[in-house]
């Protein structure tokens, strides 16, 4: 399959990329890893007149923990997966990176692209919702830090302005007695999730849930935060009863639709089961386990 | 647009449209048809090549993106008439049936063994999970990669007897 023709630019400076994007009058698409954009172009579902390739810009790929955790938008999923700080301190993010597409796709796919593409089936969004992350964007008017709850507007639609580029993901620093997990059910490696569930817990001194974050993949027009499920946990000991109540709530507030991956009722039950499993793993990790 | 890349050690140039995919540059402009096109949708991995040493699906990269970079394809594995250990492994362990997925499987295997000389069976299976074999020949493919891993380690031990002997 051959994409429609386009003009190609590969600036070496971010400011130049922003300038070119701003001057394109909405006709340009930003190319990061290209593992979603290029297939869309081959199917002619996307036919941008201009491609602005970010891959020649240095300094956009990094994982740093100073204060909060900062992940450069052009960080490849495979580098995220192998990052020691991610593996040791942000297991939920390592879980997520490890189940995106397949290992070859992960050599090119980027974190920024995964988020900016805003596919409800992409895996990072649910995890970032659970972690109360922020998306950093740069445009002609400067830098903007967008809370993740305000980022996803609809399927393939974010609150980014047409001339803004995602430059970084920020995640609150991992605290003692906190932990999370991401669990995805897929038909086979490389497929989109039937359902994915991200769960993150912060326990207090008594072992009760101080804060809970639960994000759901591919059961709504965007990745969605399961707020009722979070409320079902807050202030309670994360025992089987509380987890079961949260899992029921998450299933109830999920919005699955029937497709070739199964009927809606089935997916709703998968939300319940995966929420239970993700919460159990989150509790174990918050208590110092793997 | 003019693209220049190093492919299997040789510098090559071509004048291409930006929309030309890397796999088409490799097969149609550079006439290296060892790299296959399977699904054309980033799923099967038949088009896997190494871009700066890392496996990528060349049906999902624009040729212009590879300009100034290094590409390795299956044609570059054999050196001076001697098969690469991975090719030898696929031969010895019959790691193929129809052979269509084989170039991609081998390029993924080469990259795996460069990063991890002694992968476990699970690590091998995970590494090739983006390469599909429609003949379902995975058992022998895994054996082929294990064979290559063993011969590469033996060859290295022979080359560096002093370090190999040390605890």
XYZ file of C-alpha atoms in Angstrom:
457
model
C 0.000 0.000 0.000
C 1.353 3.379 -0.996
C 0.542 6.516 1.001
C -0.686 9.643 -0.769
C 2.094 12.024 -1.754
C 3.310 14.567 0.798
C 6.046 17.123 1.360
C 8.663 15.951 3.839
C 10.658 18.023 6.289
C 13.016 16.825 8.989
C 14.092 19.828 11.074
C 16.915 19.396 13.562
C 15.586 21.894 16.111
C 12.304 21.725 18.016
C 11.676 25.462 17.535
C 11.970 24.973 13.797
C 9.522 22.051 13.887
C 7.002 24.154 15.822
C 7.446 27.031 13.399
C 6.876 24.787 10.397
C 3.870 23.170 12.040
C 2.393 26.587 12.859
C 2.904 27.767 9.285
C 1.360 24.664 7.725
C -2.203 25.844 8.313
C -3.263 22.531 9.791
C -2.094 20.575 6.731
C 0.891 18.961 8.441
C 1.227 15.879 10.628
C 4.052 15.322 13.055
C 5.953 12.042 12.560
C 7.469 10.454 15.669
C 7.797 6.650 15.663
C 5.320 6.418 12.808
C 3.986 3.046 13.895
C 0.386 4.323 13.916
C 0.670 7.237 11.477
C 2.346 5.366 8.620
C -0.219 2.510 8.623
C -3.015 5.123 8.639
C -1.376 6.838 5.672
C -0.990 3.535 3.825
C -4.718 2.869 4.282
C -5.301 6.502 3.161
C -7.192 7.124 6.380
C -4.717 9.965 6.839
C -3.468 12.013 3.882
C -1.424 14.853 5.337
C -0.036 17.286 2.754
C 3.130 17.692 4.800
C 5.073 15.513 7.223
C 7.279 17.084 9.867
C 9.632 14.353 11.036
C 10.841 14.865 14.619
C 13.411 12.070 14.482
C 16.364 14.344 13.568
C 15.813 16.494 16.675
C 18.140 15.531 19.503
C 17.309 15.836 23.185
C 13.740 14.558 23.049
C 14.496 10.982 24.177
C 15.263 10.529 27.877
C 14.018 9.065 31.143
C 14.957 11.184 34.166
C 13.858 11.177 37.735
C 14.607 14.459 39.431
C 11.668 15.534 41.489
C 9.083 13.902 39.270
C 9.653 11.346 36.528
C 10.181 12.903 33.109
C 9.985 10.920 29.910
C 11.000 12.622 26.662
C 8.325 12.350 23.999
C 10.657 10.677 21.506
C 11.678 7.916 23.936
C 11.218 4.567 22.168
C 9.031 2.048 23.931
C 11.894 -0.465 23.935
C 14.135 2.035 25.745
C 11.395 2.739 28.270
C 10.941 -0.984 28.845
C 14.651 -1.422 29.511
C 15.164 1.693 31.623
C 16.433 0.737 35.083
C 14.530 3.519 36.842
C 11.297 2.469 35.132
C 11.807 -1.201 35.982
C 12.811 -0.547 39.581
C 10.494 2.272 40.563
C 7.648 2.550 38.045
C 6.668 -1.056 37.434
C 3.270 -0.024 36.073
C 5.004 1.898 33.269
C 7.289 -1.068 32.535
C 4.202 -3.331 32.440
C 2.632 -0.978 29.923
C 5.620 -0.548 27.612
C 6.165 -4.313 27.514
C 2.722 -5.052 26.030
C 2.582 -2.347 23.370
C 2.417 -3.895 19.889
C 5.422 -6.235 19.501
C 9.152 -5.917 20.243
C 10.071 -4.792 16.714
C 7.394 -2.092 16.630
C 8.582 -0.967 20.076
C 12.028 -0.194 18.635
C 10.442 2.730 16.771
C 7.192 3.505 18.596
C 7.449 6.464 20.969
C 5.741 7.398 24.214
C 4.786 10.839 22.912
C 3.268 9.372 19.786
C 1.302 6.806 21.773
C -0.265 9.601 23.833
C -0.729 12.223 21.095
C -2.400 9.719 18.773
C -5.205 9.368 21.380
C -6.344 5.970 20.204
C -8.548 4.554 22.992
C -6.823 1.229 22.325
C -3.343 2.615 23.027
C -1.899 1.459 26.323
C -0.094 4.441 27.879
C -3.204 6.619 28.298
C -4.869 4.384 30.923
C -1.633 4.131 32.890
C -1.060 7.887 32.747
C -4.642 8.475 33.926
C -4.060 6.122 36.869
C -0.798 7.922 37.707
C -2.258 11.472 37.412
C 0.438 12.311 34.878
C 0.806 15.477 32.808
C 1.583 16.037 29.164
C 4.014 18.812 28.304
C 3.417 20.496 24.951
C 5.346 23.233 23.161
C 3.911 25.640 20.641
C 4.544 29.138 19.280
C 3.170 30.577 22.552
C 5.570 28.560 24.693
C 5.236 25.539 26.920
C 2.015 24.210 28.420
C 1.627 21.496 31.062
C -1.675 19.710 30.511
C -3.084 17.487 33.290
C -3.832 14.100 31.781
C -7.501 14.377 32.782
C -7.788 17.337 30.400
C -5.803 15.791 27.556
C -8.014 13.165 25.894
C -11.072 14.760 24.291
C -12.405 12.044 22.003
C -11.174 9.206 19.806
C -8.006 10.451 18.033
C -8.670 13.917 19.507
C -6.704 15.679 22.222
C -6.683 19.160 23.713
C -3.433 19.925 21.870
C -3.628 23.005 19.667
C -2.890 22.305 15.983
C 0.511 23.989 16.333
C 1.599 22.234 19.538
C 3.973 19.264 19.824
C 4.116 16.902 22.786
C 7.627 17.116 24.239
C 7.465 15.301 27.564
C 5.381 13.166 29.904
C 5.583 13.942 33.620
C 4.653 11.419 36.263
C 4.532 12.203 39.998
C 7.531 10.747 41.799
C 7.021 7.211 43.133
C 6.348 7.322 46.885
C 6.933 4.712 49.569
C 3.924 2.405 50.007
C 2.711 3.038 46.499
C 2.498 0.656 43.596
C 0.673 -0.054 40.400
C 0.167 -2.536 37.623
C -1.083 -2.643 34.053
C -2.750 -5.768 32.727
C -3.879 -6.197 29.136
C -5.880 -8.968 27.551
C -5.104 -9.347 23.859
C -5.925 -12.059 21.349
C -2.303 -12.280 20.265
C 0.911 -10.285 20.472
C 0.606 -7.061 18.529
C -3.167 -6.841 18.642
C -5.018 -4.013 20.321
C -6.343 -4.707 23.801
C -9.678 -6.433 24.235
C -9.466 -4.607 27.556
C -6.554 -3.123 29.500
C -6.633 -1.970 33.113
C -4.126 0.258 34.908
C -4.349 0.470 38.701
C -2.193 2.550 41.032
C -2.505 2.796 44.811
C -0.955 4.928 47.519
C -1.388 3.390 50.962
C -1.319 5.358 54.204
C 0.469 4.494 57.458
C -2.308 2.101 58.466
C -2.286 0.279 55.155
C -5.521 1.843 53.928
C -5.880 3.367 50.472
C -4.950 7.045 50.543
C -5.337 7.568 46.802
C -6.320 5.234 44.008
C -5.985 5.667 40.265
C -7.690 3.362 37.781
C -7.550 3.773 33.996
C -9.254 1.611 31.370
C -8.037 0.867 27.834
C -10.312 0.356 24.802
C -13.661 0.394 26.583
C -14.761 3.911 25.670
C -14.213 6.666 23.077
C -10.985 7.516 24.925
C -9.050 5.774 27.657
C -11.218 6.441 30.692
C -10.667 6.985 34.375
C -12.830 4.720 36.542
C -13.704 7.330 39.162
C -16.366 5.309 40.950
C -13.939 2.438 41.294
C -11.343 4.813 42.742
C -13.936 6.098 45.237
C -14.837 2.561 46.247
C -11.269 2.108 47.487
C -10.477 5.437 49.103
C -9.997 5.219 52.868
C -10.566 1.478 52.925
C -8.196 -1.406 53.532
C -7.479 -2.874 50.059
C -8.877 -6.299 50.954
C -10.818 -8.695 48.744
C -14.137 -7.005 49.509
C -12.922 -3.523 48.660
C -11.210 -4.777 45.513
C -14.371 -6.631 44.433
C -16.444 -3.473 44.963
C -13.962 -1.419 42.925
C -13.899 -4.024 40.148
C -17.717 -4.020 39.960
C -17.711 -0.232 39.810
C -15.071 -0.185 37.043
C -17.107 -2.677 34.995
C -20.235 -0.565 35.474
C -18.576 2.678 34.347
C -16.748 1.157 31.385
C -18.344 1.832 27.993
C -17.443 -1.136 25.814
C -18.963 -1.703 22.398
C -19.276 -5.025 20.609
C -16.720 -5.645 17.875
C -14.650 -8.499 16.519
C -12.945 -8.795 19.899
C -16.207 -9.721 21.621
C -19.623 -8.546 22.779
C -19.984 -5.638 25.192
C -21.097 -7.812 28.138
C -18.020 -9.977 27.764
C -15.701 -6.969 27.722
C -17.460 -5.514 30.751
C -16.739 -8.721 32.635
C -13.131 -8.629 31.462
C -12.897 -5.117 32.964
C -14.108 -6.576 36.276
C -11.620 -9.460 36.200
C -8.612 -7.404 35.074
C -9.375 -4.631 37.598
C -9.328 -7.253 40.333
C -5.995 -8.645 39.135
C -4.388 -5.241 38.575
C -5.458 -4.042 42.041
C -4.112 -7.183 43.704
C -0.771 -6.698 41.984
C -0.793 -2.984 42.857
C -1.379 -3.833 46.529
C 1.442 -6.385 46.494
C 3.800 -3.871 44.915
C 2.764 -1.084 47.297
C 3.741 -3.459 50.099
C 7.166 -3.978 48.549
C 6.585 -7.049 46.401
C 6.986 -7.535 42.673
C 14.509 13.613 -2.514
C 18.054 12.352 -2.418
C 18.695 9.617 0.143
C 22.081 8.184 0.999
C 22.422 5.212 3.288
C 24.902 2.528 4.191
C 23.386 -0.839 3.403
C 25.265 -4.018 4.264
C 28.440 -1.954 4.498
C 28.108 -0.240 1.104
C 27.105 3.376 0.598
C 24.136 3.701 -1.756
C 22.167 6.646 -3.036
C 18.766 6.994 -4.615
C 16.377 9.720 -5.665
C 12.992 8.935 -4.125
C 9.577 10.348 -3.373
C 9.124 10.999 0.368
C 6.253 8.509 0.430
C 8.456 5.629 -0.708
C 8.629 3.015 2.029
C 12.017 1.695 3.089
C 11.089 -1.847 2.038
C 10.378 -0.660 -1.516
C 13.678 1.242 -1.649
C 15.469 -1.917 -0.575
C 13.659 -4.263 -2.951
C 12.947 -2.118 -5.996
C 15.636 0.565 -6.082
C 18.521 -1.355 -4.555
C 17.314 -4.746 -5.868
C 17.895 -6.536 -2.574
C 14.874 -8.828 -2.688
C 15.841 -10.952 0.299
C 13.731 -8.627 2.434
C 10.127 -9.746 1.946
C 6.805 -7.937 2.015
C 4.209 -9.967 3.868
C 1.219 -8.317 5.504
C 2.174 -4.728 4.611
C 0.434 -3.686 7.868
C 3.217 -3.797 10.507
C 2.063 -7.189 11.754
C 4.068 -10.053 10.262
C 7.704 -8.960 10.412
C 8.709 -10.478 7.044
C 10.155 -7.071 6.096
C 12.318 -6.793 9.236
C 15.710 -5.167 8.657
C 18.183 -3.631 11.087
C 18.205 0.166 11.182
C 21.312 1.294 13.064
C 21.429 -2.226 14.513
C 17.851 -2.438 15.748
C 15.147 -4.522 14.075
C 12.392 -2.453 12.460
C 9.555 -3.298 10.102
C 10.697 -1.694 6.869
C 7.114 -1.480 5.537
C 6.479 1.096 8.266
C 9.451 3.408 7.797
C 9.852 5.952 4.993
C 13.022 5.568 2.946
C 13.879 9.224 3.610
C 13.979 8.439 7.330
C 16.864 6.031 6.724
C 19.001 8.659 4.990
C 22.402 8.958 6.637
C 21.799 5.788 8.610
C 22.894 2.162 8.474
C 20.654 -0.633 7.224
C 21.387 -4.354 7.382
C 19.434 -6.912 5.393
C 19.658 -10.671 5.067
C 22.010 -10.309 2.081
C 24.644 -8.862 4.404
C 24.763 -11.834 6.754
C 27.016 -14.076 4.672
C 30.610 -12.843 4.706
C 33.236 -14.039 2.195
C 31.224 -17.122 1.362
C 30.765 -18.103 4.999
C 27.232 -18.220 6.344
C 26.405 -16.247 9.492
C 25.912 -18.452 12.563
C 22.204 -17.614 12.449
C 21.945 -18.812 8.828
C 23.896 -21.911 9.794
C 21.501 -22.506 12.696
C 18.423 -22.203 10.475
C 20.018 -24.687 8.054
C 21.107 -27.224 10.653
C 17.904 -27.162 12.688
C 15.588 -26.809 9.690
C 14.298 -23.483 11.025
C 12.041 -22.922 8.048
C 9.318 -24.551 6.031
C 8.165 -22.238 3.212
C 10.937 -19.762 4.028
C 8.883 -16.609 3.584
C 9.327 -15.328 7.144
C 12.963 -16.478 7.303
C 14.823 -13.260 6.356
C 12.878 -11.283 8.970
C 13.256 -14.026 11.567
C 16.999 -14.117 10.965
C 17.461 -10.352 11.218
C 15.551 -10.301 14.509
C 17.678 -13.226 15.720
C 20.933 -11.492 14.782
C 19.936 -8.408 16.768
C 18.822 -10.524 19.718
C 22.106 -12.453 19.893
C 24.152 -9.274 19.633
C 22.411 -7.916 22.729
C 22.050 -11.197 24.593
C 24.516 -13.927 23.662
C 22.749 -16.608 25.695
C 18.998 -15.967 25.640
C 16.593 -18.326 27.383
C 13.899 -20.029 25.342
C 11.368 -17.548 26.734
C 13.557 -14.600 25.743
C 13.892 -16.031 22.233
C 10.148 -16.527 21.925
C 9.486 -12.989 23.170
C 12.097 -11.532 20.811
C 10.522 -13.168 17.741
C 6.950 -12.442 18.804
C 6.747 -9.714 16.160
C 7.704 -12.159 13.406
C 4.935 -14.464 12.276
C 5.552 -17.870 10.694
C 2.458 -19.009 8.841
C 3.841 -22.553 8.695
C 3.932 -22.418 12.518
C 7.524 -23.585 12.405
C 8.360 -21.958 15.710
C 9.760 -25.034 17.467
C 12.547 -25.404 14.936
C 13.037 -21.661 14.632
C 13.713 -21.499 18.371
C 16.123 -24.444 18.027
C 17.853 -22.670 15.139
C 18.415 -19.559 17.249
C 19.658 -21.679 20.167
C 22.057 -23.408 17.752
C 23.346 -20.041 16.572
C 23.695 -18.813 20.145
C 25.781 -21.876 21.060
C 28.064 -21.689 18.006
C 28.592 -17.953 18.396
C 29.568 -18.398 22.035
C 31.910 -21.270 21.160
C 33.552 -19.190 18.434
C 33.987 -16.321 20.868
C 35.486 -18.625 23.503
C 37.998 -19.956 20.952
C 38.965 -16.422 19.968
C 39.398 -15.300 23.565
C 40.705 -18.381 25.391
C 42.306 -16.316 28.166
C 39.108 -14.555 29.208
C 36.979 -17.654 28.626
C 39.161 -19.659 31.006
C 38.787 -17.180 33.824
C 36.053 -17.555 36.399
